[in-house]
C-alpha atoms as a printed R data frame, in Angstrom:
    type eleno elety resid chain resno       x       y       z
1   ATOM     1    CA   MET     A     1  23.686 -15.418 183.426
2   ATOM     2    CA   LYS     A     2  21.491 -14.924 180.415
3   ATOM     3    CA   LYS     A     3  18.569 -13.872 182.604
4   ATOM     4    CA   GLY     A     4  20.731 -11.350 184.449
5   ATOM     5    CA   PHE     A     5  22.034  -9.980 181.177
6   ATOM     6    CA   ARG     A     6  18.480  -9.484 179.894
7   ATOM     7    CA   ASN     A     7  17.532  -7.700 183.115
8   ATOM     8    CA   LYS     A     8  20.492  -5.342 182.770
9   ATOM     9    CA   LYS     A     9  19.480  -4.530 179.193
10  ATOM    10    CA   LEU     A    10  15.898  -3.906 180.306
11  ATOM    11    CA   TRP     A    11  16.957  -1.582 183.121
12  ATOM    12    CA   GLY     A    12  19.290   0.234 180.737
13  ATOM    13    CA   LEU     A    13  16.470   0.770 178.257
14  ATOM    14    CA   LEU     A    14  14.130   2.058 180.974
15  ATOM    15    CA   ALA     A    15  16.808   4.473 182.184
16  ATOM    16    CA   LEU     A    16  17.309   5.787 178.645
17  ATOM    17    CA   LEU     A    17  13.568   6.323 178.173
18  ATOM    18    CA   LEU     A    18  13.397   8.157 181.504
19  ATOM    19    CA   CYS     A    19  16.221  10.497 180.463
20  ATOM    20    CA   ILE     A    20  14.472  11.258 177.163
21  ATOM    21    CA   SER     A    21  11.147  11.970 178.890
22  ATOM    22    CA   LEU     A    22  12.826  14.343 181.338
23  ATOM    23    CA   ALA     A    23  14.760  16.170 178.618
24  ATOM    24    CA   ALA     A    24  11.785  16.706 176.257
25  ATOM    25    CA   PRO     A    25   9.845  19.113 178.546
26  ATOM    26    CA   ALA     A    26  13.015  21.157 179.057
27  ATOM    27    CA   VAL     A    27  13.408  21.569 175.292
28  ATOM    28    CA   ASN     A    28   9.738  22.572 174.949
29  ATOM    29    CA   VAL     A    29  10.027  25.111 177.763
30  ATOM    30    CA   GLN     A    30  13.132  26.608 176.165
31  ATOM    31    CA   ALA     A    31  11.374  26.932 172.778
32  ATOM    32    CA   ALA     A    32   8.292  28.469 174.394
33  ATOM    33    CA   SER     A    33  10.491  30.900 176.312
34  ATOM    34    CA   LYS     A    34  12.243  32.089 173.138
35  ATOM    35    CA   LYS     A    35   8.900  32.480 171.372
36  ATOM    36    CA   SER     A    36   7.490  34.566 174.251
37  ATOM    37    CA   GLN     A    37  10.652  36.682 174.283
38  ATOM    38    CA   ALA     A    38  10.306  37.325 170.548
39  ATOM    39    CA   ILE     A    39   6.640  38.297 170.851
40  ATOM    40    CA   LYS     A    40   7.391  40.644 173.744
41  ATOM    41    CA   ALA     A    41  10.201  42.256 171.736
42  ATOM    42    CA   TYR     A    42   7.942  42.654 168.696
43  ATOM    43    CA   LYS     A    43   5.252  44.319 170.816
44  ATOM    44    CA   ASN     A    44   7.758  46.743 172.319
45  ATOM    45    CA   PHE     A    45   9.164  47.506 168.874
46  ATOM    46    CA   LEU     A    46   5.753  48.267 167.370
47  ATOM    47    CA   ALA     A    47   4.555  50.193 170.429
48  ATOM    48    CA   GLY     A    48   7.088  52.899 169.581
49  ATOM    49    CA   LYS     A    49   5.869  53.240 165.987
50  ATOM    50    CA   PRO     A    50   2.956  55.371 164.705
51  ATOM    51    CA   ASN     A    51  -0.372  54.038 163.496
52  ATOM    52    CA   ASN     A    52  -0.204  55.629 160.048
53  ATOM    53    CA   GLY     A    53  -0.325  52.605 157.760
54  ATOM    54    CA   SER     A    54   3.438  52.414 157.290
55  ATOM    55    CA   TYR     A    55   3.774  50.024 160.228
56  ATOM    56    CA   ASP     A    56   0.965  47.599 159.483
57  ATOM    57    CA   PHE     A    57   2.170  44.185 160.634
58  ATOM    58    CA   ALA     A    58   1.698  40.433 160.475
59  ATOM    59    CA   MET     A    59   3.319  37.684 162.518
60  ATOM    60    CA   ILE     A    60   4.312  34.625 160.481
61  ATOM    61    CA   TYR     A    61   6.216  31.371 160.920
62  ATOM    62    CA   LEU     A    62   8.547  31.517 157.964
63  ATOM    63    CA   ASP     A    63  11.354  29.131 158.900
64  ATOM    64    CA   ASN     A    64  11.003  25.721 160.516
65  ATOM    65    CA   ASP     A    65  11.087  26.563 164.215
66  ATOM    66    CA   SER     A    66   8.710  27.764 166.940
67  ATOM    67    CA   VAL     A    67   9.968  31.371 166.948
68  ATOM    68    CA   PRO     A    68   7.847  33.665 164.735
69  ATOM    69    CA   GLU     A    69   9.000  36.323 162.302
70  ATOM    70    CA   LEU     A    70   7.428  39.755 161.898
71  ATOM    71    CA   LEU     A    71   6.454  41.470 158.668
72  ATOM    72    CA   VAL     A    72   6.121  45.243 159.075
73  ATOM    73    CA   GLY     A    73   5.234  47.380 156.091
74  ATOM    74    CA   ALA     A    74   7.860  46.492 153.499
75  ATOM    75    CA   PHE     A    75  10.365  44.839 155.868
76  ATOM    76    CA   LEU     A    76  10.899  41.433 157.417
77  ATOM    77    CA   TYR     A    77  12.091  41.290 161.042
78  ATOM    78    CA   THR     A    78  13.422  38.401 163.097
79  ATOM    79    CA   PHE     A    79  14.259  37.941 166.770
80  ATOM    80    CA   LYS     A    80  17.928  37.060 167.108
81  ATOM    81    CA   ASP     A    81  20.382  37.326 170.004
82  ATOM    82    CA   GLY     A    82  17.732  39.065 172.089
83  ATOM    83    CA   LYS     A    83  17.117  41.791 169.506
84  ATOM    84    CA   VAL     A    84  14.653  42.595 166.728
85  ATOM    85    CA   THR     A    85  16.653  42.495 163.508
86  ATOM    86    CA   GLN     A    86  15.593  44.048 160.192
87  ATOM    87    CA   HIS     A    87  16.189  42.217 156.915
88  ATOM    88    CA   SER     A    88  15.763  42.903 153.223
89  ATOM    89    CA   VAL     A    89  12.766  44.723 151.825
90  ATOM    90    CA   VAL     A    90   9.819  42.435 151.121
91  ATOM    91    CA   PHE     A    91   7.169  44.490 149.370
92  ATOM    92    CA   GLY     A    92   4.241  43.575 147.159
93  ATOM    93    CA   ASP     A    93   1.887  46.350 146.089
94  ATOM    94    CA   SER     A    94  -0.807  43.682 145.686
95  ATOM    95    CA   GLY     A    95   0.046  41.711 148.802
96  ATOM    96    CA   CYS     A    96   2.257  38.867 149.993
97  ATOM    97    CA   SER     A    97   1.874  35.182 150.734
98  ATOM    98    CA   TYR     A    98   4.175  32.535 152.181
99  ATOM    99    CA   TYR     A    99   4.716  28.812 152.546
100 ATOM   100    CA   LYS     A   100   4.522  28.225 156.280
101 ATOM   101    CA   LYS     A   101   7.716  26.858 157.860
102 ATOM   102    CA   LYS     A   102   9.261  26.324 154.427
103 ATOM   103    CA   GLY     A   103  11.161  29.616 154.312
104 ATOM   104    CA   VAL     A   104   9.453  30.807 151.108
105 ATOM   105    CA   ILE     A   105   7.737  34.186 150.827
106 ATOM   106    CA   VAL     A   106   6.057  35.547 147.691
107 ATOM   107    CA   THR     A   107   5.434  39.189 146.772
108 ATOM   108    CA   LEU     A   108   2.791  40.139 144.212
109 ATOM   109    CA   HIS     A   109   2.992  43.246 142.000
110 ATOM   110    CA   THR     A   110   0.181  44.385 139.704
111 ATOM   111    CA   HIS     A   111   0.363  47.073 137.006
112 ATOM   112    CA   ASN     A   112  -2.475  48.042 134.672
113 ATOM   113    CA   ASN     A   113  -2.120  50.347 131.680
114 ATOM   114    CA   VAL     A   114  -5.614  51.593 130.851
115 ATOM   115    CA   ILE     A   115  -4.372  53.496 127.799
116 ATOM   116    CA   TYR     A   116  -3.052  50.380 126.077
117 ATOM   117    CA   LYS     A   117  -5.568  48.163 127.896
118 ATOM   118    CA   GLU     A   118  -2.874  45.837 129.172
119 ATOM   119    CA   GLY     A   119  -2.271  44.368 132.601
120 ATOM   120    CA   MET     A   120   0.628  42.570 134.263
121 ATOM   121    CA   GLN     A   121   1.144  40.631 137.483
122 ATOM   122    CA   GLY     A   122   4.593  39.659 138.698
123 ATOM   123    CA   SER     A   123   5.416  37.333 141.600
124 ATOM   124    CA   ASP     A   124   8.854  37.204 143.229
125 ATOM   125    CA   TYR     A   125   9.678  34.078 145.237
126 ATOM   126    CA   TYR     A   126  12.186  34.597 148.066
127 ATOM   127    CA   LYS     A   127  13.994  31.924 150.081
128 ATOM   128    CA   PHE     A   128  14.777  32.676 153.728
129 ATOM   129    CA   THR     A   129  17.876  30.921 155.063
130 ATOM   130    CA   LYS     A   130  20.069  31.796 158.039
131 ATOM   131    CA   SER     A   131  18.405  35.184 158.495
132 ATOM   132    CA   LYS     A   132  18.917  36.088 154.840
133 ATOM   133    CA   LEU     A   133  16.368  36.614 152.059
134 ATOM   134    CA   THR     A   134  17.341  35.659 148.514
135 ATOM   135    CA   ARG     A   135  15.217  36.026 145.395
136 ATOM   136    CA   LYS     A   136  14.991  32.665 143.674
137 ATOM   137    CA   LEU     A   137  12.108  32.604 141.178
138 ATOM   138    CA   TYR     A   138   9.881  34.972 139.232
139 ATOM   139    CA   LYS     A   139   6.523  34.370 137.540
140 ATOM   140    CA   GLU     A   140   4.844  36.910 135.285
141 ATOM   141    CA   CYS     A   141   1.342  37.026 133.871
142 ATOM   142    CA   VAL     A   142   0.212  39.448 131.135
143 ATOM   143    CA   TYR     A   143  -3.363  39.975 129.974
144 ATOM   144    CA   LYS     A   144  -5.756  42.385 128.314
145 ATOM   145    CA   ILE     A   145  -8.054  44.623 130.347
146 ATOM   146    CA   ASN     A   146 -11.191  46.576 129.447
147 ATOM   147    CA   SER     A   147 -11.870  50.244 130.125
148 ATOM   148    CA   ASN     A   148 -12.946  49.371 133.685
149 ATOM   149    CA   GLY     A   149  -9.655  47.610 134.396
150 ATOM   150    CA   LYS     A   150 -11.227  44.149 134.370
151 ATOM   151    CA   THR     A   151  -9.274  41.220 132.924
152 ATOM   152    CA   VAL     A   152 -10.478  40.011 129.535
153 ATOM   153    CA   GLY     A   153  -9.179  37.231 127.349
154 ATOM   154    CA   LYS     A   154  -6.561  34.620 128.095
155 ATOM   155    CA   LYS     A   155  -3.660  35.169 130.504
156 ATOM   156    CA   LYS     A   156  -0.132  34.456 129.268
157 ATOM   157    CA   TYR     A   157   2.520  33.287 131.724
158 ATOM   158    CA   SER     A   158   6.309  33.371 131.635
159 ATOM   159    CA   TYR     A   159   8.812  31.973 134.139
160 ATOM   160    CA   SER     A   160  12.311  32.911 135.298
161 ATOM   161    CA   ARG     A   161  14.896  32.064 137.912
162 ATOM   162    CA   TYR     A   162  17.447  34.404 139.483
163 ATOM   163    CA   ASN     A   163  21.125  33.694 138.928
164 ATOM   164    CA   SER     A   164  24.005  34.452 141.310
165 ATOM   165    CA   LYS     A   165  24.051  38.078 140.066
166 ATOM   166    CA   ASN     A   166  20.356  38.511 140.943
167 ATOM   167    CA   MET     A   167  19.459  38.684 137.250
168 ATOM   168    CA   GLN     A   168  16.403  36.986 135.760
169 ATOM   169    CA   VAL     A   169  17.045  34.021 133.456
170 ATOM   170    CA   LYS     A   170  14.117  32.611 131.471
171 ATOM   171    CA   THR     A   171  13.103  29.036 132.242
172 ATOM   172    CA   THR     A   172  10.281  26.613 131.508
173 ATOM   173    CA   LYS     A   173   7.155  26.079 133.587
174 ATOM   174    CA   ALA     A   174   8.284  22.517 134.350
175 ATOM   175    CA   LYS     A   175  11.651  23.696 135.693
176 ATOM   176    CA   PHE     A   176   9.975  26.530 137.609
177 ATOM   177    CA   ASP     A   177   7.503  24.119 139.237
178 ATOM   178    CA   SER     A   178  10.322  21.695 140.063
179 ATOM   179    CA   ALA     A   179  12.414  24.433 141.715
180 ATOM   180    CA   LEU     A   180   9.422  25.661 143.733
181 ATOM   181    CA   LYS     A   181   8.645  22.104 144.861
182 ATOM   182    CA   GLN     A   182  12.231  21.721 146.072
183 ATOM   183    CA   MET     A   183  11.812  24.857 148.186
184 ATOM   184    CA   ALA     A   184   8.239  24.451 149.446
185 ATOM   185    CA   GLY     A   185   7.404  20.777 149.015
186 ATOM   186    CA   LYS     A   186   3.679  20.105 148.827
187 ATOM   187    CA   LYS     A   187   2.743  23.080 150.995
188 ATOM   188    CA   LYS     A   188   0.159  25.554 149.718
189 ATOM   189    CA   PRO     A   189   0.805  29.299 150.009
190 ATOM   190    CA   VAL     A   190  -0.950  31.244 152.761
191 ATOM   191    CA   LYS     A   191  -1.987  34.839 152.056
192 ATOM   192    CA   ILE     A   192  -0.550  37.264 154.595
193 ATOM   193    CA   LYS     A   193  -3.099  39.619 156.160
194 ATOM   194    CA   MET     A   194  -1.643  42.841 157.513
195 ATOM   195    CA   HIS     A   195  -3.042  44.559 160.613
196 ATOM   196    CA   ARG     A   196  -3.023  48.207 161.676
197 ATOM   197    CA   ASN     A   197  -0.472  48.992 164.357
198 ATOM   198    CA   THR     A   198  -2.825  49.535 167.296
199 ATOM   199    CA   LYS     A   199  -2.519  48.269 170.868
200 ATOM   200    CA   ALA     A   200  -5.642  46.150 170.447
201 ATOM   201    CA   ASN     A   201  -4.259  44.502 167.297
202 ATOM   202    CA   ARG     A   202  -0.849  43.913 168.886
203 ATOM   203    CA   ASN     A   203  -2.514  42.103 171.775
204 ATOM   204    CA   LYS     A   204  -4.810  40.169 169.452
205 ATOM   205    CA   TYR     A   205  -2.378  39.051 166.757
206 ATOM   206    CA   LEU     A   206   0.969  38.905 168.567
207 ATOM   207    CA   LYS     A   207   0.500  35.874 170.774
């Protein structure tokens, strides 16, 4: 009896493993299919737009799945319910970066005042959840510049978080770093490189 019971357990375990192995490829195929659908939709979307600099693009993996997102000019787009959907403005006059698959995107803004020989860089940290972008953190750096616009002297940093009314509230570096770690973990930011909206670039970078 004991031997028969062990055999039944063994056959049950083998059957379970077989079911899992058969189901896994189906899940992978489904994910790959949705990714290919998104890329095809992004290509069609961009193909109807001019190559004038306003529609420079980059494909990124912002949230934690296999379906990419598309950054075009100052807008973030996602593929949802078979359509390309536009979201909030994400614009940095000095570029953008993101924490891959952590849902965090950072925009960088730089302003130099050559008259007063002062410079400023501001970084907004957005969290992407359920197809929505929300500003969470802000870091600012001020510094002196020379007549050629080059940074001189020591940079001074300040830190803020955004409250429920989207207003900046001053915080400490320690609290800022802790909040960012909660959002991005130990990931390092990746600088986003934009590409001109040409057919060659669409074929090269949307794949």
